[in-house]
Amino acid sequence: MTYKNSFREYLGKHGLKATRQREVILDAFLSAGSHLSTEELYRTIREKNPGIGYATVHRTLKLLAESGLAAQRHFGDGHTRYECSSEEQHHDHLICTVCGTIIEFENPGIERLQEQVAARHGFVIEQHRLEIYGRCAGCLVKKEKKQAI
Amino acid sequence: MTYKNSFREYLGKHGLKATRQREVILDAFLSAGSHLSTEELYRTIREKNPGIGYATVHRTLKLLAESGLAAQRHFGDGHTRYECSSEEQHHDHLICTVCGTIIEFENPGIERLQEQVAARHGFVIEQHRLEIYGRCAGCLVKKEKKQAI
DNA sequence: CATCTTGTTGAAAATGAAAATCATTTTTGT
DNA sequence: ACAAAAATGATTTTCATTTTCAACAAGATG
Ligand SMILES: [Mn+2]
Ligand SMILES: [Mn+2]
Ligand SMILES: [Zn+2]
Ligand SMILES: [Zn+2]
């Protein structure tokens, strides 16, 4: 509810209109898994709403990002991904290079050290991005099993 | 010298041929600034070697990355960038969102905390990437001057 | 050196995600 | 209901990157 109202508020304040499509896309975005690409969300939406076009999904996700309700992510496969950002705080990501699992984490120590590094170089931080790529626990187990055979 | 020999060695071991173009591109890559995009290096090379094509520059940079002599970077403008990687160790980047200046840094404390985070989630790290975006010292000074007027 | 095999080159075309276009439709204030 | 302004969706365009392919060059062999 709060999400929808926040979005409506943003739309109103910017002279944008509340449309059925935006509603549907927001709902789908909220109930779908996190870190979804435009393509993935579009496919999900198309199941129940074949009328909604790819361009509108693309534009609405961008709009959600601009409004602060969603955050864009770029994990290196050539797809922009989006996740909900209004309730959750800043976090960084552990990404499994085998199965694609994404784990979120926060580490105040790392954040603090980043501030120190920036200060040391006279930088003022606007944002940052830390991505750790590797093998998740599950994939490590599978690897062991394979070697055992 | 060492670079050229390393590259020749890599080529030889992989059944690839040492060509004039690859030599020229490696030289240009080594003497040009760091974090250059394919386009930027291509333009530089074209000044003295108009015959060398964009595709060849692209392929050679990819090859240098595969051989370990270069490292690819993605800083969010839609351009893949390359930097020399054989002599310098791992490092992360501070990137000025105003002037584009890139400062490299290493922080063992951050690296250590990353290992801890990964371990806590059962992850084994393969690689990571930390990019801090903000305003560099120079751009902050300029901003102050503007406000003073 | 001559010849052969195989990898390379460069121009052009293809690819694919993202963004723009535009005629038509929808929203919203009056 | 009406008019103005914005949104939609199919399609096209953009732009970095990658592939294609015929001509060419490198390196091995005799
Ligand atoms: Mn996340
Ligand atoms: Mn660097
Ligand atoms: Zn995994
Ligand atoms: Zn700067």
PDB file of C-alpha atoms in Angstrom, chain B:
ATOM      1  CA  MET B   1      60.301  -5.963 -23.196  1.00  0.00           C
ATOM      2  CA  THR B   2      58.938  -8.363 -20.701  1.00  0.00           C
ATOM      3  CA  TYR B   3      55.426  -7.497 -21.774  1.00  0.00           C
ATOM      4  CA  LYS B   4      56.104  -8.170 -25.399  1.00  0.00           C
ATOM      5  CA  ASN B   5      57.773 -11.443 -24.595  1.00  0.00           C
ATOM      6  CA  SER B   6      54.950 -12.496 -22.313  1.00  0.00           C
ATOM      7  CA  PHE B   7      52.494 -11.754 -25.067  1.00  0.00           C
ATOM      8  CA  ARG B   8      54.541 -13.620 -27.677  1.00  0.00           C
ATOM      9  CA  GLU B   9      54.805 -16.547 -25.320  1.00  0.00           C
ATOM     10  CA  TYR B  10      51.058 -16.571 -24.784  1.00  0.00           C
ATOM     11  CA  LEU B  11      50.460 -16.408 -28.514  1.00  0.00           C
ATOM     12  CA  GLY B  12      52.857 -19.236 -29.184  1.00  0.00           C
ATOM     13  CA  LYS B  13      51.403 -21.494 -26.524  1.00  0.00           C
ATOM     14  CA  HIS B  14      47.929 -20.999 -27.926  1.00  0.00           C
ATOM     15  CA  GLY B  15      48.693 -21.500 -31.592  1.00  0.00           C
ATOM     16  CA  LEU B  16      48.213 -17.813 -32.327  1.00  0.00           C
ATOM     17  CA  LYS B  17      50.441 -15.727 -34.523  1.00  0.00           C
ATOM     18  CA  ALA B  18      52.573 -12.713 -33.739  1.00  0.00           C
ATOM     19  CA  THR B  19      51.476 -10.078 -36.194  1.00  0.00           C
ATOM     20  CA  ARG B  20      52.530  -6.526 -36.880  1.00  0.00           C
ATOM     21  CA  GLN B  21      49.103  -5.278 -35.805  1.00  0.00           C
ATOM     22  CA  ARG B  22      49.227  -7.042 -32.462  1.00  0.00           C
ATOM     23  CA  GLU B  23      52.664  -5.571 -31.849  1.00  0.00           C
ATOM     24  CA  VAL B  24      51.492  -2.073 -32.686  1.00  0.00           C
ATOM     25  CA  ILE B  25      48.397  -2.395 -30.530  1.00  0.00           C
ATOM     26  CA  LEU B  26      50.343  -3.760 -27.563  1.00  0.00           C
ATOM     27  CA  ASP B  27      52.828  -0.882 -27.842  1.00  0.00           C
ATOM     28  CA  ALA B  28      50.046   1.672 -27.990  1.00  0.00           C
ATOM     29  CA  PHE B  29      48.280   0.038 -25.079  1.00  0.00           C
ATOM     30  CA  LEU B  30      51.417   0.116 -22.962  1.00  0.00           C
ATOM     31  CA  SER B  31      52.324   3.710 -23.717  1.00  0.00           C
ATOM     32  CA  ALA B  32      48.806   5.133 -23.577  1.00  0.00           C
ATOM     33  CA  GLY B  33      47.092   6.139 -20.357  1.00  0.00           C
ATOM     34  CA  SER B  34      45.267   3.646 -18.212  1.00  0.00           C
ATOM     35  CA  HIS B  35      41.556   2.805 -18.175  1.00  0.00           C
ATOM     36  CA  LEU B  36      41.208   3.451 -21.887  1.00  0.00           C
ATOM     37  CA  SER B  37      38.246   2.312 -23.913  1.00  0.00           C
ATOM     38  CA  THR B  38      38.602   0.432 -27.179  1.00  0.00           C
ATOM     39  CA  GLU B  39      37.427   3.518 -29.005  1.00  0.00           C
ATOM     40  CA  GLU B  40      40.014   5.730 -27.310  1.00  0.00           C
ATOM     41  CA  LEU B  41      42.895   3.378 -28.024  1.00  0.00           C
ATOM     42  CA  TYR B  42      41.693   2.899 -31.579  1.00  0.00           C
ATOM     43  CA  ARG B  43      41.752   6.658 -32.165  1.00  0.00           C
ATOM     44  CA  THR B  44      45.280   6.915 -30.794  1.00  0.00           C
ATOM     45  CA  ILE B  45      46.525   4.072 -32.937  1.00  0.00           C
ATOM     46  CA  ARG B  46      44.878   5.397 -36.061  1.00  0.00           C
ATOM     47  CA  GLU B  47      47.020   8.544 -35.951  1.00  0.00           C
ATOM     48  CA  LYS B  48      50.183   6.661 -36.858  1.00  0.00           C
ATOM     49  CA  ASN B  49      48.634   3.461 -38.198  1.00  0.00           C
ATOM     50  CA  PRO B  50      45.586   4.291 -40.260  1.00  0.00           C
ATOM     51  CA  GLY B  51      45.514   0.785 -41.624  1.00  0.00           C
ATOM     52  CA  ILE B  52      44.633  -0.928 -38.375  1.00  0.00           C
ATOM     53  CA  GLY B  53      40.928  -1.598 -38.013  1.00  0.00           C
ATOM     54  CA  TYR B  54      38.645  -1.179 -35.049  1.00  0.00           C
ATOM     55  CA  ALA B  55      37.851  -4.884 -34.975  1.00  0.00           C
ATOM     56  CA  THR B  56      41.509  -5.746 -34.633  1.00  0.00           C
ATOM     57  CA  VAL B  57      41.995  -3.322 -31.761  1.00  0.00           C
ATOM     58  CA  HIS B  58      38.919  -4.797 -30.111  1.00  0.00           C
ATOM     59  CA  ARG B  59      40.102  -8.365 -30.618  1.00  0.00           C
ATOM     60  CA  THR B  60      43.608  -7.632 -29.430  1.00  0.00           C
ATOM     61  CA  LEU B  61      42.426  -5.946 -26.245  1.00  0.00           C
ATOM     62  CA  LYS B  62      40.241  -8.955 -25.533  1.00  0.00           C
ATOM     63  CA  LEU B  63      43.232 -11.157 -26.197  1.00  0.00           C
ATOM     64  CA  LEU B  64      45.398  -9.140 -23.826  1.00  0.00           C
ATOM     65  CA  ALA B  65      42.728  -9.545 -21.173  1.00  0.00           C
ATOM     66  CA  GLU B  66      42.559 -13.294 -21.777  1.00  0.00           C
ATOM     67  CA  SER B  67      46.319 -13.566 -21.559  1.00  0.00           C
ATOM     68  CA  GLY B  68      46.297 -11.749 -18.250  1.00  0.00           C
ATOM     69  CA  LEU B  69      48.297  -8.758 -19.469  1.00  0.00           C
ATOM     70  CA  ALA B  70      45.290  -6.469 -19.379  1.00  0.00           C
ATOM     71  CA  ALA B  71      42.282  -6.186 -17.120  1.00  0.00           C
ATOM     72  CA  GLN B  72      38.814  -5.206 -18.225  1.00  0.00           C
ATOM     73  CA  ARG B  73      36.895  -2.606 -16.293  1.00  0.00           C
ATOM     74  CA  HIS B  74      33.298  -1.462 -16.457  1.00  0.00           C
ATOM     75  CA  PHE B  75      32.671   1.893 -14.863  1.00  0.00           C
ATOM     76  CA  GLY B  76      29.112   2.388 -15.942  1.00  0.00           C
ATOM     77  CA  ASP B  77      29.415   4.626 -18.957  1.00  0.00           C
ATOM     78  CA  GLY B  78      28.679   2.068 -21.638  1.00  0.00           C
ATOM     79  CA  HIS B  79      32.363   1.534 -22.487  1.00  0.00           C
ATOM     80  CA  THR B  80      34.593  -1.395 -21.615  1.00  0.00           C
ATOM     81  CA  ARG B  81      37.928  -0.084 -20.426  1.00  0.00           C
ATOM     82  CA  TYR B  82      41.308  -1.777 -20.199  1.00  0.00           C
ATOM     83  CA  GLU B  83      44.300  -1.325 -18.009  1.00  0.00           C
ATOM     84  CA  CYS B  84      47.647  -3.004 -17.638  1.00  0.00           C
ATOM     85  CA  SER B  85      47.508  -5.761 -15.079  1.00  0.00           C
ATOM     86  CA  SER B  86      50.726  -7.680 -15.000  1.00  0.00           C
ATOM     87  CA  GLU B  87      52.883  -5.448 -12.843  1.00  0.00           C
ATOM     88  CA  GLU B  88      50.296  -3.771 -10.670  1.00  0.00           C
ATOM     89  CA  GLN B  89      48.500  -5.744  -8.030  1.00  0.00           C
ATOM     90  CA  HIS B  90      44.792  -5.848  -7.447  1.00  0.00           C
ATOM     91  CA  HIS B  91      43.309  -2.479  -6.664  1.00  0.00           C
ATOM     92  CA  ASP B  92      39.952  -0.757  -6.537  1.00  0.00           C
ATOM     93  CA  HIS B  93      38.815   2.601  -7.868  1.00  0.00           C
ATOM     94  CA  LEU B  94      37.622   6.018  -6.807  1.00  0.00           C
ATOM     95  CA  ILE B  95      35.843   7.653  -9.734  1.00  0.00           C
ATOM     96  CA  CYS B  96      34.954  11.330  -9.961  1.00  0.00           C
ATOM     97  CA  THR B  97      31.443  11.764 -11.325  1.00  0.00           C
ATOM     98  CA  VAL B  98      32.256  15.298 -12.461  1.00  0.00           C
ATOM     99  CA  CYS B  99      35.566  15.108 -14.317  1.00  0.00           C
ATOM    100  CA  GLY B 100      36.000  11.361 -14.710  1.00  0.00           C
ATOM    101  CA  THR B 101      39.310  11.205 -12.860  1.00  0.00           C
ATOM    102  CA  ILE B 102      40.071   7.702 -11.653  1.00  0.00           C
ATOM    103  CA  ILE B 103      42.169   7.098  -8.557  1.00  0.00           C
ATOM    104  CA  GLU B 104      43.384   3.622  -7.694  1.00  0.00           C
ATOM    105  CA  PHE B 105      43.648   2.376  -4.155  1.00  0.00           C
ATOM    106  CA  GLU B 106      44.335  -0.722  -2.156  1.00  0.00           C
ATOM    107  CA  ASN B 107      42.945  -1.312   1.290  1.00  0.00           C
ATOM    108  CA  PRO B 108      43.922  -4.514   3.053  1.00  0.00           C
ATOM    109  CA  GLY B 109      41.333  -3.872   5.746  1.00  0.00           C
ATOM    110  CA  ILE B 110      38.514  -3.847   3.225  1.00  0.00           C
ATOM    111  CA  GLU B 111      39.880  -6.958   1.561  1.00  0.00           C
ATOM    112  CA  ARG B 112      40.007  -8.744   4.870  1.00  0.00           C
ATOM    113  CA  LEU B 113      36.457  -7.790   5.772  1.00  0.00           C
ATOM    114  CA  GLN B 114      35.297  -9.016   2.390  1.00  0.00           C
ATOM    115  CA  GLU B 115      36.816 -12.395   3.119  1.00  0.00           C
ATOM    116  CA  GLN B 116      35.007 -12.461   6.444  1.00  0.00           C
ATOM    117  CA  VAL B 117      31.673 -11.592   4.847  1.00  0.00           C
ATOM    118  CA  ALA B 118      32.146 -14.257   2.200  1.00  0.00           C
ATOM    119  CA  ALA B 119      33.139 -16.874   4.774  1.00  0.00           C
ATOM    120  CA  ARG B 120      30.120 -16.055   6.879  1.00  0.00           C
ATOM    121  CA  HIS B 121      27.919 -16.977   3.896  1.00  0.00           C
ATOM    122  CA  GLY B 122      29.919 -20.019   2.873  1.00  0.00           C
ATOM    123  CA  PHE B 123      31.222 -18.276  -0.221  1.00  0.00           C
ATOM    124  CA  VAL B 124      34.624 -18.736  -1.792  1.00  0.00           C
ATOM    125  CA  ILE B 125      35.663 -15.507  -3.491  1.00  0.00           C
ATOM    126  CA  GLU B 126      36.870 -15.594  -7.071  1.00  0.00           C
ATOM    127  CA  GLN B 127      37.053 -11.867  -7.632  1.00  0.00           C
ATOM    128  CA  HIS B 128      35.453  -8.691  -6.511  1.00  0.00           C
ATOM    129  CA  ARG B 129      34.947  -5.161  -7.541  1.00  0.00           C
ATOM    130  CA  LEU B 130      34.658  -2.061  -5.448  1.00  0.00           C
ATOM    131  CA  GLU B 131      33.963   1.260  -7.081  1.00  0.00           C
ATOM    132  CA  ILE B 132      33.477   4.431  -5.107  1.00  0.00           C
ATOM    133  CA  TYR B 133      31.818   7.262  -7.002  1.00  0.00           C
ATOM    134  CA  GLY B 134      31.940  10.833  -5.820  1.00  0.00           C
ATOM    135  CA  ARG B 135      33.597  14.206  -6.268  1.00  0.00           C
ATOM    136  CA  CYS B 136      37.343  14.522  -6.394  1.00  0.00           C
ATOM    137  CA  ALA B 137      39.274  17.142  -4.468  1.00  0.00           C
ATOM    138  CA  GLY B 138      39.729  19.284  -7.564  1.00  0.00           C
ATOM    139  CA  CYS B 139      36.058  19.313  -8.446  1.00  0.00           C
ATOM    140  CA  LEU B 140      35.100  20.113  -4.860  1.00  0.00           C
ATOM    141  CA  VAL B 141      37.335  23.198  -4.971  1.00  0.00           C
ATOM    142  CA  LYS B 142      35.735  24.334  -8.216  1.00  0.00           C
ATOM    143  CA  LYS B 143      32.315  23.933  -6.674  1.00  0.00           C
ATOM    144  CA  GLU B 144      33.280  26.124  -3.717  1.00  0.00           C
ATOM    145  CA  LYS B 145      34.576  28.836  -6.021  1.00  0.00           C
ATOM    146  CA  LYS B 146      31.327  28.832  -7.975  1.00  0.00           C
ATOM    147  CA  GLN B 147      29.308  29.214  -4.808  1.00  0.00           C
ATOM    148  CA  ALA B 148      31.527  32.076  -3.642  1.00  0.00           C
ATOM    149  CA  ILE B 149      30.647  34.125  -6.735  1.00  0.00           C
TER     150      ILE B 149
END
